[in-house]
């Protein structure tokens, strides 16, 4: 684990010195060098992710697709969402807007007496081992993700944004990042605040997010694949597709959303603990029902309609 972290740090430093730093100097942005170095890490992670998606995951989709892709225009919009998020564009925007606010807030709370809770300090000699602390942080953030996902489906105002993610009828490996930007801001801000509260090291945070995103991409893939007995412990494409189901999977709860189960992002243990797990063996159609709502076809239309729904105008 430590060897990989060291290798990644060297690659990040090289990319920063050879590409990002000269570019910032050329643009007159030398004052943001520190943020630029952090952004370089997210860019490097994104490049690795996209490379794996284009090779390994795309090969798997061609090997055992659930259905033929007929609406390629909708998939291309999902590709745009993926590039915005995975290449660090969204994270950079947060660096210069919300992240300083959260840093300031947590700093004020620390001054007021808020204690620092660090997972890797729970059991000296054990939890401070890099691999052990990484697993603990991964479990913590996955649990927070589960709670956030439940909220996205539970509260009508949040569903007005999150419904965009479920409106895709042609699920592919690109569908994970198909989210309203405000929805992403809320979720990412919550994770950043949790990270600040527990004092997760920046390198560990990047690793947790990167691994989570890769598993999420595979879980959304147009892929007829389960993990057998392992599916009870790791979210598979079949497990997560049930969450996106429509038709027979509709739940008449007034939210107009598909499913009421399989909210876990990485580990189904949370669904099993809270009674929201379903291990079905079918691959049902996905998307939202045809009920007259317009979720938009293009990126900007989807963003605008989401805001209108949130304001109660749609």
PDB file of C-alpha atoms in Angstrom:
ATOM      1  CA  UNK A   1       0.000   0.000   0.000  1.00  0.00           C
ATOM      2  CA  UNK A   2       2.717   2.449   1.000  1.00  0.00           C
ATOM      3  CA  UNK A   3       4.675   1.564  -2.134  1.00  0.00           C
ATOM      4  CA  UNK A   4       1.710   2.455  -4.311  1.00  0.00           C
ATOM      5  CA  UNK A   5       1.208   5.745  -2.441  1.00  0.00           C
ATOM      6  CA  UNK A   6       4.869   6.624  -2.979  1.00  0.00           C
ATOM      7  CA  UNK A   7       4.654   5.778  -6.682  1.00  0.00           C
ATOM      8  CA  UNK A   8       1.510   7.862  -7.099  1.00  0.00           C
ATOM      9  CA  UNK A   9       3.144  10.788  -5.300  1.00  0.00           C
ATOM     10  CA  UNK A  10       6.142  10.650  -7.632  1.00  0.00           C
ATOM     11  CA  UNK A  11       3.893  10.529 -10.703  1.00  0.00           C
ATOM     12  CA  UNK A  12       1.855  13.460  -9.362  1.00  0.00           C
ATOM     13  CA  UNK A  13       5.010  15.483  -8.747  1.00  0.00           C
ATOM     14  CA  UNK A  14       6.314  14.744 -12.250  1.00  0.00           C
ATOM     15  CA  UNK A  15       3.019  15.687 -13.947  1.00  0.00           C
ATOM     16  CA  UNK A  16       2.816  18.861 -11.881  1.00  0.00           C
ATOM     17  CA  UNK A  17       6.379  19.974 -12.607  1.00  0.00           C
ATOM     18  CA  UNK A  18       6.312  19.122 -16.307  1.00  0.00           C
ATOM     19  CA  UNK A  19       2.787  20.226 -17.255  1.00  0.00           C
ATOM     20  CA  UNK A  20       0.665  21.953 -14.633  1.00  0.00           C
ATOM     21  CA  UNK A  21       3.226  24.263 -13.031  1.00  0.00           C
ATOM     22  CA  UNK A  22       4.477  25.776 -16.320  1.00  0.00           C
ATOM     23  CA  UNK A  23       0.864  26.246 -17.414  1.00  0.00           C
ATOM     24  CA  UNK A  24      -0.035  28.089 -14.204  1.00  0.00           C
ATOM     25  CA  UNK A  25       2.994  30.369 -14.598  1.00  0.00           C
ATOM     26  CA  UNK A  26       2.014  31.060 -18.205  1.00  0.00           C
ATOM     27  CA  UNK A  27      -1.531  31.988 -17.128  1.00  0.00           C
ATOM     28  CA  UNK A  28      -0.347  34.200 -14.288  1.00  0.00           C
ATOM     29  CA  UNK A  29      -1.764  31.879 -11.616  1.00  0.00           C
ATOM     30  CA  UNK A  30       1.373  31.324  -9.547  1.00  0.00           C
ATOM     31  CA  UNK A  31      -0.586  32.197  -6.401  1.00  0.00           C
ATOM     32  CA  UNK A  32      -2.596  28.974  -6.627  1.00  0.00           C
ATOM     33  CA  UNK A  33       0.323  26.572  -6.955  1.00  0.00           C
ATOM     34  CA  UNK A  34      -0.662  24.592  -3.859  1.00  0.00           C
ATOM     35  CA  UNK A  35      -4.201  24.055  -5.103  1.00  0.00           C
ATOM     36  CA  UNK A  36      -2.767  23.263  -8.519  1.00  0.00           C
ATOM     37  CA  UNK A  37      -0.676  20.456  -7.044  1.00  0.00           C
ATOM     38  CA  UNK A  38      -3.737  18.952  -5.351  1.00  0.00           C
ATOM     39  CA  UNK A  39      -5.712  19.283  -8.593  1.00  0.00           C
ATOM     40  CA  UNK A  40      -2.897  17.459 -10.385  1.00  0.00           C
ATOM     41  CA  UNK A  41      -3.522  14.469  -8.119  1.00  0.00           C
ATOM     42  CA  UNK A  42      -7.202  14.389  -9.047  1.00  0.00           C
ATOM     43  CA  UNK A  43      -6.288  14.755 -12.732  1.00  0.00           C
ATOM     44  CA  UNK A  44      -3.884  11.819 -12.528  1.00  0.00           C
ATOM     45  CA  UNK A  45      -6.485   9.666 -10.754  1.00  0.00           C
ATOM     46  CA  UNK A  46      -9.044  10.568 -13.399  1.00  0.00           C
ATOM     47  CA  UNK A  47      -6.722   9.687 -16.272  1.00  0.00           C
ATOM     48  CA  UNK A  48      -6.046   6.274 -14.741  1.00  0.00           C
ATOM     49  CA  UNK A  49      -9.772   5.711 -14.180  1.00  0.00           C
ATOM     50  CA  UNK A  50     -10.729   6.651 -17.733  1.00  0.00           C
ATOM     51  CA  UNK A  51      -7.997   4.403 -19.101  1.00  0.00           C
ATOM     52  CA  UNK A  52      -9.423   1.460 -17.131  1.00  0.00           C
ATOM     53  CA  UNK A  53     -12.951   2.330 -18.231  1.00  0.00           C
ATOM     54  CA  UNK A  54     -12.016   2.490 -21.910  1.00  0.00           C
ATOM     55  CA  UNK A  55     -10.091  -0.793 -21.805  1.00  0.00           C
ATOM     56  CA  UNK A  56     -11.146  -3.273 -19.124  1.00  0.00           C
ATOM     57  CA  UNK A  57     -14.712  -2.122 -18.422  1.00  0.00           C
ATOM     58  CA  UNK A  58     -15.570  -1.459 -22.055  1.00  0.00           C
ATOM     59  CA  UNK A  59     -14.287  -4.925 -22.958  1.00  0.00           C
ATOM     60  CA  UNK A  60     -16.541  -6.427 -20.295  1.00  0.00           C
ATOM     61  CA  UNK A  61     -19.553  -4.549 -21.670  1.00  0.00           C
ATOM     62  CA  UNK A  62     -18.866  -5.918 -25.149  1.00  0.00           C
ATOM     63  CA  UNK A  63     -18.422  -9.404 -23.698  1.00  0.00           C
ATOM     64  CA  UNK A  64     -21.745  -9.734 -21.868  1.00  0.00           C
ATOM     65  CA  UNK A  65     -24.063  -6.761 -22.426  1.00  0.00           C
ATOM     66  CA  UNK A  66     -27.463  -6.745 -20.748  1.00  0.00           C
ATOM     67  CA  UNK A  67     -29.048  -4.976 -23.729  1.00  0.00           C
ATOM     68  CA  UNK A  68     -28.020  -3.309 -26.988  1.00  0.00           C
ATOM     69  CA  UNK A  69     -27.316   0.417 -26.715  1.00  0.00           C
ATOM     70  CA  UNK A  70     -29.779   2.213 -28.980  1.00  0.00           C
ATOM     71  CA  UNK A  71     -29.674   5.768 -27.591  1.00  0.00           C
ATOM     72  CA  UNK A  72     -26.041   6.698 -28.090  1.00  0.00           C
ATOM     73  CA  UNK A  73     -26.787  10.420 -27.854  1.00  0.00           C
ATOM     74  CA  UNK A  74     -27.879   9.955 -24.228  1.00  0.00           C
ATOM     75  CA  UNK A  75     -24.720   7.955 -23.512  1.00  0.00           C
ATOM     76  CA  UNK A  76     -22.556  10.727 -25.001  1.00  0.00           C
ATOM     77  CA  UNK A  77     -24.044  13.150 -22.467  1.00  0.00           C
ATOM     78  CA  UNK A  78     -23.042  10.709 -19.723  1.00  0.00           C
ATOM     79  CA  UNK A  79     -19.499  10.684 -21.132  1.00  0.00           C
ATOM     80  CA  UNK A  80     -19.441  14.485 -20.756  1.00  0.00           C
ATOM     81  CA  UNK A  81     -20.496  14.189 -17.110  1.00  0.00           C
ATOM     82  CA  UNK A  82     -17.738  11.632 -16.550  1.00  0.00           C
ATOM     83  CA  UNK A  83     -15.048  13.843 -18.061  1.00  0.00           C
ATOM     84  CA  UNK A  84     -16.161  16.835 -15.971  1.00  0.00           C
ATOM     85  CA  UNK A  85     -15.961  14.845 -12.751  1.00  0.00           C
ATOM     86  CA  UNK A  86     -13.118  12.428 -13.347  1.00  0.00           C
ATOM     87  CA  UNK A  87     -10.641  14.887 -14.868  1.00  0.00           C
ATOM     88  CA  UNK A  88     -10.878  17.115 -11.820  1.00  0.00           C
ATOM     89  CA  UNK A  89     -12.832  20.011 -13.353  1.00  0.00           C
ATOM     90  CA  UNK A  90     -15.565  19.733 -10.746  1.00  0.00           C
ATOM     91  CA  UNK A  91     -13.092  19.277  -7.893  1.00  0.00           C
ATOM     92  CA  UNK A  92     -11.089  22.342  -8.970  1.00  0.00           C
ATOM     93  CA  UNK A  93     -14.288  24.399  -8.930  1.00  0.00           C
ATOM     94  CA  UNK A  94     -14.917  23.248  -5.358  1.00  0.00           C
ATOM     95  CA  UNK A  95     -11.321  24.094  -4.386  1.00  0.00           C
ATOM     96  CA  UNK A  96     -11.915  27.765  -5.169  1.00  0.00           C
ATOM     97  CA  UNK A  97     -15.475  28.025  -3.850  1.00  0.00           C
ATOM     98  CA  UNK A  98     -16.797  25.744  -1.119  1.00  0.00           C
ATOM     99  CA  UNK A  99     -13.707  23.957   0.227  1.00  0.00           C
ATOM    100  CA  UNK A 100     -12.259  27.140   1.810  1.00  0.00           C
ATOM    101  CA  UNK A 101     -15.612  27.705   3.540  1.00  0.00           C
ATOM    102  CA  UNK A 102     -15.618  24.213   5.026  1.00  0.00           C
ATOM    103  CA  UNK A 103     -11.975  24.573   6.108  1.00  0.00           C
ATOM    104  CA  UNK A 104     -12.815  27.857   7.830  1.00  0.00           C
ATOM    105  CA  UNK A 105     -15.895  26.390   9.526  1.00  0.00           C
ATOM    106  CA  UNK A 106     -14.064  23.341  10.876  1.00  0.00           C
ATOM    107  CA  UNK A 107     -11.184  25.581  11.981  1.00  0.00           C
ATOM    108  CA  UNK A 108     -13.579  27.769  13.977  1.00  0.00           C
ATOM    109  CA  UNK A 109     -15.133  24.686  15.570  1.00  0.00           C
ATOM    110  CA  UNK A 110     -11.672  23.406  16.502  1.00  0.00           C
ATOM    111  CA  UNK A 111     -10.900  26.738  18.203  1.00  0.00           C
ATOM    112  CA  UNK A 112     -14.243  26.468  20.014  1.00  0.00           C
ATOM    113  CA  UNK A 113     -13.202  23.101  21.418  1.00  0.00           C
ATOM    114  CA  UNK A 114     -14.359  20.534  18.863  1.00  0.00           C
ATOM    115  CA  UNK A 115     -12.078  17.516  19.379  1.00  0.00           C
ATOM    116  CA  UNK A 116     -10.225  15.850  16.516  1.00  0.00           C
ATOM    117  CA  UNK A 117     -11.356  12.287  15.952  1.00  0.00           C
ATOM    118  CA  UNK A 118      -8.812  10.309  13.956  1.00  0.00           C
ATOM    119  CA  UNK A 119      -9.578   6.718  13.060  1.00  0.00           C
ATOM    120  CA  UNK A 120      -5.936   5.812  12.535  1.00  0.00           C
ATOM    121  CA  UNK A 121      -5.221   6.781  16.178  1.00  0.00           C
ATOM    122  CA  UNK A 122      -7.785   4.406  17.686  1.00  0.00           C
ATOM    123  CA  UNK A 123      -5.344   1.530  18.201  1.00  0.00           C
ATOM    124  CA  UNK A 124      -1.707   2.594  17.916  1.00  0.00           C
ATOM    125  CA  UNK A 125       0.327   0.000  16.092  1.00  0.00           C
ATOM    126  CA  UNK A 126      -2.721  -1.393  14.288  1.00  0.00           C
ATOM    127  CA  UNK A 127      -5.066   1.288  12.977  1.00  0.00           C
ATOM    128  CA  UNK A 128      -2.139   3.502  11.994  1.00  0.00           C
ATOM    129  CA  UNK A 129      -0.905   0.856   9.546  1.00  0.00           C
ATOM    130  CA  UNK A 130      -1.595   2.354   6.107  1.00  0.00           C
ATOM    131  CA  UNK A 131      -3.644  -0.572   4.764  1.00  0.00           C
ATOM    132  CA  UNK A 132      -5.700  -0.934   7.946  1.00  0.00           C
ATOM    133  CA  UNK A 133      -6.495   2.789   8.182  1.00  0.00           C
ATOM    134  CA  UNK A 134      -7.406   2.817   4.487  1.00  0.00           C
ATOM    135  CA  UNK A 135      -9.928   0.003   4.979  1.00  0.00           C
ATOM    136  CA  UNK A 136     -11.419   1.763   8.006  1.00  0.00           C
ATOM    137  CA  UNK A 137     -11.758   5.043   6.134  1.00  0.00           C
ATOM    138  CA  UNK A 138     -13.248   3.184   3.177  1.00  0.00           C
ATOM    139  CA  UNK A 139     -15.903   1.632   5.425  1.00  0.00           C
ATOM    140  CA  UNK A 140     -16.674   4.964   7.108  1.00  0.00           C
ATOM    141  CA  UNK A 141     -17.104   6.904   3.874  1.00  0.00           C
ATOM    142  CA  UNK A 142     -19.118   4.098   2.301  1.00  0.00           C
ATOM    143  CA  UNK A 143     -21.511   4.211   5.266  1.00  0.00           C
ATOM    144  CA  UNK A 144     -21.833   7.995   4.880  1.00  0.00           C
ATOM    145  CA  UNK A 145     -22.473   7.456   1.153  1.00  0.00           C
ATOM    146  CA  UNK A 146     -25.225   4.974   2.004  1.00  0.00           C
ATOM    147  CA  UNK A 147     -26.929   7.495   4.292  1.00  0.00           C
ATOM    148  CA  UNK A 148     -26.621  10.244   1.683  1.00  0.00           C
ATOM    149  CA  UNK A 149     -28.076   7.943  -0.975  1.00  0.00           C
ATOM    150  CA  UNK A 150     -31.038   7.164   1.263  1.00  0.00           C
ATOM    151  CA  UNK A 151     -31.562  10.903   1.678  1.00  0.00           C
ATOM    152  CA  UNK A 152     -31.463  11.465  -2.081  1.00  0.00           C
ATOM    153  CA  UNK A 153     -34.407   9.094  -2.427  1.00  0.00           C
ATOM    154  CA  UNK A 154     -36.216   9.998   0.781  1.00  0.00           C
ATOM    155  CA  UNK A 155     -36.572  13.780   0.546  1.00  0.00           C
ATOM    156  CA  UNK A 156     -38.587  15.160  -2.362  1.00  0.00           C
ATOM    157  CA  UNK A 157     -36.439  18.258  -2.816  1.00  0.00           C
ATOM    158  CA  UNK A 158     -33.293  16.121  -3.114  1.00  0.00           C
ATOM    159  CA  UNK A 159     -35.017  13.643  -5.419  1.00  0.00           C
ATOM    160  CA  UNK A 160     -35.842  16.586  -7.714  1.00  0.00           C
ATOM    161  CA  UNK A 161     -32.096  16.659  -8.402  1.00  0.00           C
ATOM    162  CA  UNK A 162     -31.117  13.017  -7.989  1.00  0.00           C
ATOM    163  CA  UNK A 163     -33.890  11.798 -10.275  1.00  0.00           C
ATOM    164  CA  UNK A 164     -31.731  12.892 -13.209  1.00  0.00           C
ATOM    165  CA  UNK A 165     -29.325  10.074 -12.372  1.00  0.00           C
ATOM    166  CA  UNK A 166     -32.164   7.546 -12.594  1.00  0.00           C
ATOM    167  CA  UNK A 167     -33.665   8.970 -15.776  1.00  0.00           C
ATOM    168  CA  UNK A 168     -31.039   7.213 -17.915  1.00  0.00           C
ATOM    169  CA  UNK A 169     -32.657   4.224 -19.642  1.00  0.00           C
ATOM    170  CA  UNK A 170     -29.410   3.055 -21.245  1.00  0.00           C
ATOM    171  CA  UNK A 171     -27.147   2.349 -18.286  1.00  0.00           C
ATOM    172  CA  UNK A 172     -23.480   2.061 -19.195  1.00  0.00           C
ATOM    173  CA  UNK A 173     -20.133   2.401 -17.456  1.00  0.00           C
ATOM    174  CA  UNK A 174     -20.457   6.169 -18.048  1.00  0.00           C
ATOM    175  CA  UNK A 175     -23.729   6.531 -16.110  1.00  0.00           C
ATOM    176  CA  UNK A 176     -22.303   6.888 -12.608  1.00  0.00           C
ATOM    177  CA  UNK A 177     -21.491  10.593 -12.963  1.00  0.00           C
ATOM    178  CA  UNK A 178     -24.817  11.495 -14.594  1.00  0.00           C
ATOM    179  CA  UNK A 179     -25.842  13.762 -11.721  1.00  0.00           C
ATOM    180  CA  UNK A 180     -27.135  17.281 -11.364  1.00  0.00           C
ATOM    181  CA  UNK A 181     -24.191  19.486 -10.418  1.00  0.00           C
ATOM    182  CA  UNK A 182     -25.997  20.797  -7.332  1.00  0.00           C
ATOM    183  CA  UNK A 183     -26.661  17.214  -6.252  1.00  0.00           C
ATOM    184  CA  UNK A 184     -22.940  16.502  -6.645  1.00  0.00           C
ATOM    185  CA  UNK A 185     -22.048  19.643  -4.665  1.00  0.00           C
ATOM    186  CA  UNK A 186     -24.232  18.531  -1.742  1.00  0.00           C
ATOM    187  CA  UNK A 187     -22.833  14.992  -1.691  1.00  0.00           C
ATOM    188  CA  UNK A 188     -19.199  15.991  -2.159  1.00  0.00           C
ATOM    189  CA  UNK A 189     -19.448  18.732   0.459  1.00  0.00           C
ATOM    190  CA  UNK A 190     -20.805  16.237   2.978  1.00  0.00           C
ATOM    191  CA  UNK A 191     -17.901  13.880   2.299  1.00  0.00           C
ATOM    192  CA  UNK A 192     -15.363  16.716   2.576  1.00  0.00           C
ATOM    193  CA  UNK A 193     -16.803  17.813   5.930  1.00  0.00           C
ATOM    194  CA  UNK A 194     -16.671  14.240   7.233  1.00  0.00           C
ATOM    195  CA  UNK A 195     -13.096  14.003   5.995  1.00  0.00           C
ATOM    196  CA  UNK A 196     -12.147  17.189   7.848  1.00  0.00           C
ATOM    197  CA  UNK A 197     -13.861  16.007  11.031  1.00  0.00           C
ATOM    198  CA  UNK A 198     -12.039  12.660  11.127  1.00  0.00           C
ATOM    199  CA  UNK A 199      -8.734  14.069   9.901  1.00  0.00           C
ATOM    200  CA  UNK A 200      -8.253  11.714   6.967  1.00  0.00           C
ATOM    201  CA  UNK A 201      -4.878  12.354   5.256  1.00  0.00           C
ATOM    202  CA  UNK A 202      -5.251  13.877   1.756  1.00  0.00           C
ATOM    203  CA  UNK A 203      -3.610  10.876   0.099  1.00  0.00           C
ATOM    204  CA  UNK A 204      -5.980   8.464   1.818  1.00  0.00           C
ATOM    205  CA  UNK A 205      -8.963  10.612   0.838  1.00  0.00           C
ATOM    206  CA  UNK A 206      -7.947  10.585  -2.828  1.00  0.00           C
ATOM    207  CA  UNK A 207      -7.479   6.803  -2.699  1.00  0.00           C
ATOM    208  CA  UNK A 208     -10.892   6.244  -1.052  1.00  0.00           C
ATOM    209  CA  UNK A 209     -12.657   8.416  -3.631  1.00  0.00           C
ATOM    210  CA  UNK A 210     -10.771   6.845  -6.550  1.00  0.00           C
ATOM    211  CA  UNK A 211     -11.560   3.256  -5.565  1.00  0.00           C
ATOM    212  CA  UNK A 212     -15.190   4.136  -4.839  1.00  0.00           C
ATOM    213  CA  UNK A 213     -15.594   5.765  -8.240  1.00  0.00           C
ATOM    214  CA  UNK A 214     -14.121   2.780 -10.067  1.00  0.00           C
ATOM    215  CA  UNK A 215     -16.457   0.330  -8.336  1.00  0.00           C
ATOM    216  CA  UNK A 216     -19.385   2.668  -9.049  1.00  0.00           C
ATOM    217  CA  UNK A 217     -18.523   2.838 -12.748  1.00  0.00           C
ATOM    218  CA  UNK A 218     -18.411  -0.944 -12.984  1.00  0.00           C
ATOM    219  CA  UNK A 219     -21.669  -1.235 -11.016  1.00  0.00           C
ATOM    220  CA  UNK A 220     -23.432   0.965 -13.593  1.00  0.00           C
ATOM    221  CA  UNK A 221     -22.008  -0.898 -16.589  1.00  0.00           C
ATOM    222  CA  UNK A 222     -24.206  -2.495 -19.233  1.00  0.00           C
ATOM    223  CA  UNK A 223     -22.874  -5.816 -18.047  1.00  0.00           C
ATOM    224  CA  UNK A 224     -24.552  -9.117 -17.260  1.00  0.00           C
ATOM    225  CA  UNK A 225     -22.401  -9.930 -14.263  1.00  0.00           C
ATOM    226  CA  UNK A 226     -22.821 -10.923 -10.640  1.00  0.00           C
ATOM    227  CA  UNK A 227     -20.119 -11.838  -8.160  1.00  0.00           C
ATOM    228  CA  UNK A 228     -21.702 -15.044  -6.881  1.00  0.00           C
ATOM    229  CA  UNK A 229     -21.415 -15.360  -3.077  1.00  0.00           C
ATOM    230  CA  UNK A 230     -19.160 -12.277  -3.081  1.00  0.00           C
ATOM    231  CA  UNK A 231     -22.154 -10.202  -4.209  1.00  0.00           C
ATOM    232  CA  UNK A 232     -23.336 -10.161  -0.604  1.00  0.00           C
ATOM    233  CA  UNK A 233     -20.194  -8.188   0.256  1.00  0.00           C
ATOM    234  CA  UNK A 234     -19.411  -6.120  -2.855  1.00  0.00           C
ATOM    235  CA  UNK A 235     -21.868  -4.238  -5.074  1.00  0.00           C
ATOM    236  CA  UNK A 236     -22.011  -5.836  -8.531  1.00  0.00           C
ATOM    237  CA  UNK A 237     -23.574  -4.614 -11.804  1.00  0.00           C
ATOM    238  CA  UNK A 238     -26.524  -6.962 -11.251  1.00  0.00           C
ATOM    239  CA  UNK A 239     -27.029  -5.807  -7.658  1.00  0.00           C
ATOM    240  CA  UNK A 240     -26.983  -2.111  -8.543  1.00  0.00           C
ATOM    241  CA  UNK A 241     -29.082  -2.513 -11.688  1.00  0.00           C
ATOM    242  CA  UNK A 242     -31.938  -3.631  -9.449  1.00  0.00           C
ATOM    243  CA  UNK A 243     -31.730  -0.235  -7.747  1.00  0.00           C
ATOM    244  CA  UNK A 244     -32.199   1.457 -11.144  1.00  0.00           C
ATOM    245  CA  UNK A 245     -35.021  -0.805 -12.283  1.00  0.00           C
ATOM    246  CA  UNK A 246     -38.321   0.477 -13.632  1.00  0.00           C
ATOM    247  CA  UNK A 247     -41.544  -1.238 -14.721  1.00  0.00           C
ATOM    248  CA  UNK A 248     -42.146  -4.133 -12.331  1.00  0.00           C
ATOM    249  CA  UNK A 249     -39.839  -2.513  -9.822  1.00  0.00           C
ATOM    250  CA  UNK A 250     -41.907   0.642  -9.313  1.00  0.00           C
ATOM    251  CA  UNK A 251     -42.742   1.529  -5.747  1.00  0.00           C
ATOM    252  CA  UNK A 252     -45.865   3.655  -5.264  1.00  0.00           C
ATOM    253  CA  UNK A 253     -44.448   5.878  -2.523  1.00  0.00           C
ATOM    254  CA  UNK A 254     -45.260   9.200  -4.116  1.00  0.00           C
ATOM    255  CA  UNK A 255     -41.670   9.983  -4.989  1.00  0.00           C
ATOM    256  CA  UNK A 256     -41.869   8.786  -8.565  1.00  0.00           C
ATOM    257  CA  UNK A 257     -38.622   6.884  -8.196  1.00  0.00           C
ATOM    258  CA  UNK A 258     -37.604   3.322  -9.012  1.00  0.00           C
ATOM    259  CA  UNK A 259     -36.899   0.925  -6.207  1.00  0.00           C
ATOM    260  CA  UNK A 260     -36.555   1.276  -2.520  1.00  0.00           C
ATOM    261  CA  UNK A 261     -33.555  -0.958  -2.036  1.00  0.00           C
ATOM    262  CA  UNK A 262     -29.906  -1.605  -2.868  1.00  0.00           C
ATOM    263  CA  UNK A 263     -28.691   1.847  -1.854  1.00  0.00           C
ATOM    264  CA  UNK A 264     -25.176   0.705  -0.929  1.00  0.00           C
ATOM    265  CA  UNK A 265     -22.363   2.143  -3.014  1.00  0.00           C
ATOM    266  CA  UNK A 266     -19.560  -0.344  -2.318  1.00  0.00           C
ATOM    267  CA  UNK A 267     -20.577  -2.824   0.363  1.00  0.00           C
ATOM    268  CA  UNK A 268     -24.111  -4.334   0.538  1.00  0.00           C
ATOM    269  CA  UNK A 269     -23.546  -4.846   4.264  1.00  0.00           C
ATOM    270  CA  UNK A 270     -25.329  -1.523   4.883  1.00  0.00           C
ATOM    271  CA  UNK A 271     -28.384  -2.648   2.912  1.00  0.00           C
ATOM    272  CA  UNK A 272     -28.353  -5.926   4.814  1.00  0.00           C
ATOM    273  CA  UNK A 273     -28.099  -4.181   8.173  1.00  0.00           C
ATOM    274  CA  UNK A 274     -30.924  -1.729   7.464  1.00  0.00           C
ATOM    275  CA  UNK A 275     -33.245  -4.055   5.548  1.00  0.00           C
ATOM    276  CA  UNK A 276     -32.869  -2.517   2.091  1.00  0.00           C
ATOM    277  CA  UNK A 277     -31.022  -5.356   0.343  1.00  0.00           C
ATOM    278  CA  UNK A 278     -32.475  -7.404  -2.507  1.00  0.00           C
ATOM    279  CA  UNK A 279     -30.400 -10.057  -4.256  1.00  0.00           C
ATOM    280  CA  UNK A 280     -32.466 -10.614  -7.377  1.00  0.00           C
ATOM    281  CA  UNK A 281     -31.232 -12.693 -10.313  1.00  0.00           C
ATOM    282  CA  UNK A 282     -33.022 -10.734 -13.051  1.00  0.00           C
ATOM    283  CA  UNK A 283     -31.767  -7.887 -15.242  1.00  0.00           C
ATOM    284  CA  UNK A 284     -34.759  -5.583 -15.560  1.00  0.00           C
ATOM    285  CA  UNK A 285     -35.130  -2.444 -17.718  1.00  0.00           C
ATOM    286  CA  UNK A 286     -33.845   0.728 -16.091  1.00  0.00           C
ATOM    287  CA  UNK A 287     -34.908   4.371 -16.041  1.00  0.00           C
ATOM    288  CA  UNK A 288     -37.910   6.327 -14.842  1.00  0.00           C
ATOM    289  CA  UNK A 289     -41.500   5.719 -15.972  1.00  0.00           C
ATOM    290  CA  UNK A 290     -43.076   7.720 -18.765  1.00  0.00           C
ATOM    291  CA  UNK A 291     -45.170  10.071 -16.636  1.00  0.00           C
ATOM    292  CA  UNK A 292     -44.881  13.282 -18.609  1.00  0.00           C
ATOM    293  CA  UNK A 293     -41.872  14.695 -16.780  1.00  0.00           C
ATOM    294  CA  UNK A 294     -39.066  16.096 -18.893  1.00  0.00           C
ATOM    295  CA  UNK A 295     -35.612  15.287 -17.527  1.00  0.00           C
ATOM    296  CA  UNK A 296     -33.822  16.834 -20.502  1.00  0.00           C
ATOM    297  CA  UNK A 297     -31.703  15.414 -23.286  1.00  0.00           C
ATOM    298  CA  UNK A 298     -28.612  17.598 -23.217  1.00  0.00           C
ATOM    299  CA  UNK A 299     -26.326  18.636 -20.377  1.00  0.00           C
ATOM    300  CA  UNK A 300     -27.551  22.223 -19.975  1.00  0.00           C
ATOM    301  CA  UNK A 301     -31.215  21.253 -20.378  1.00  0.00           C
ATOM    302  CA  UNK A 302     -30.822  18.652 -17.644  1.00  0.00           C
ATOM    303  CA  UNK A 303     -29.199  21.165 -15.304  1.00  0.00           C
ATOM    304  CA  UNK A 304     -31.854  23.829 -15.910  1.00  0.00           C
ATOM    305  CA  UNK A 305     -34.782  21.446 -15.536  1.00  0.00           C
ATOM    306  CA  UNK A 306     -33.316  20.155 -12.277  1.00  0.00           C
ATOM    307  CA  UNK A 307     -33.290  23.672 -10.842  1.00  0.00           C
ATOM    308  CA  UNK A 308     -36.866  24.202 -12.005  1.00  0.00           C
ATOM    309  CA  UNK A 309     -37.973  20.991 -10.317  1.00  0.00           C
ATOM    310  CA  UNK A 310     -36.185  22.041  -7.155  1.00  0.00           C
ATOM    311  CA  UNK A 311     -38.021  25.368  -7.212  1.00  0.00           C
ATOM    312  CA  UNK A 312     -41.315  23.539  -7.699  1.00  0.00           C
ATOM    313  CA  UNK A 313     -41.933  25.021 -11.115  1.00  0.00           C
ATOM    314  CA  UNK A 314     -41.805  21.869 -13.239  1.00  0.00           C
TER     315      UNK A 314
END
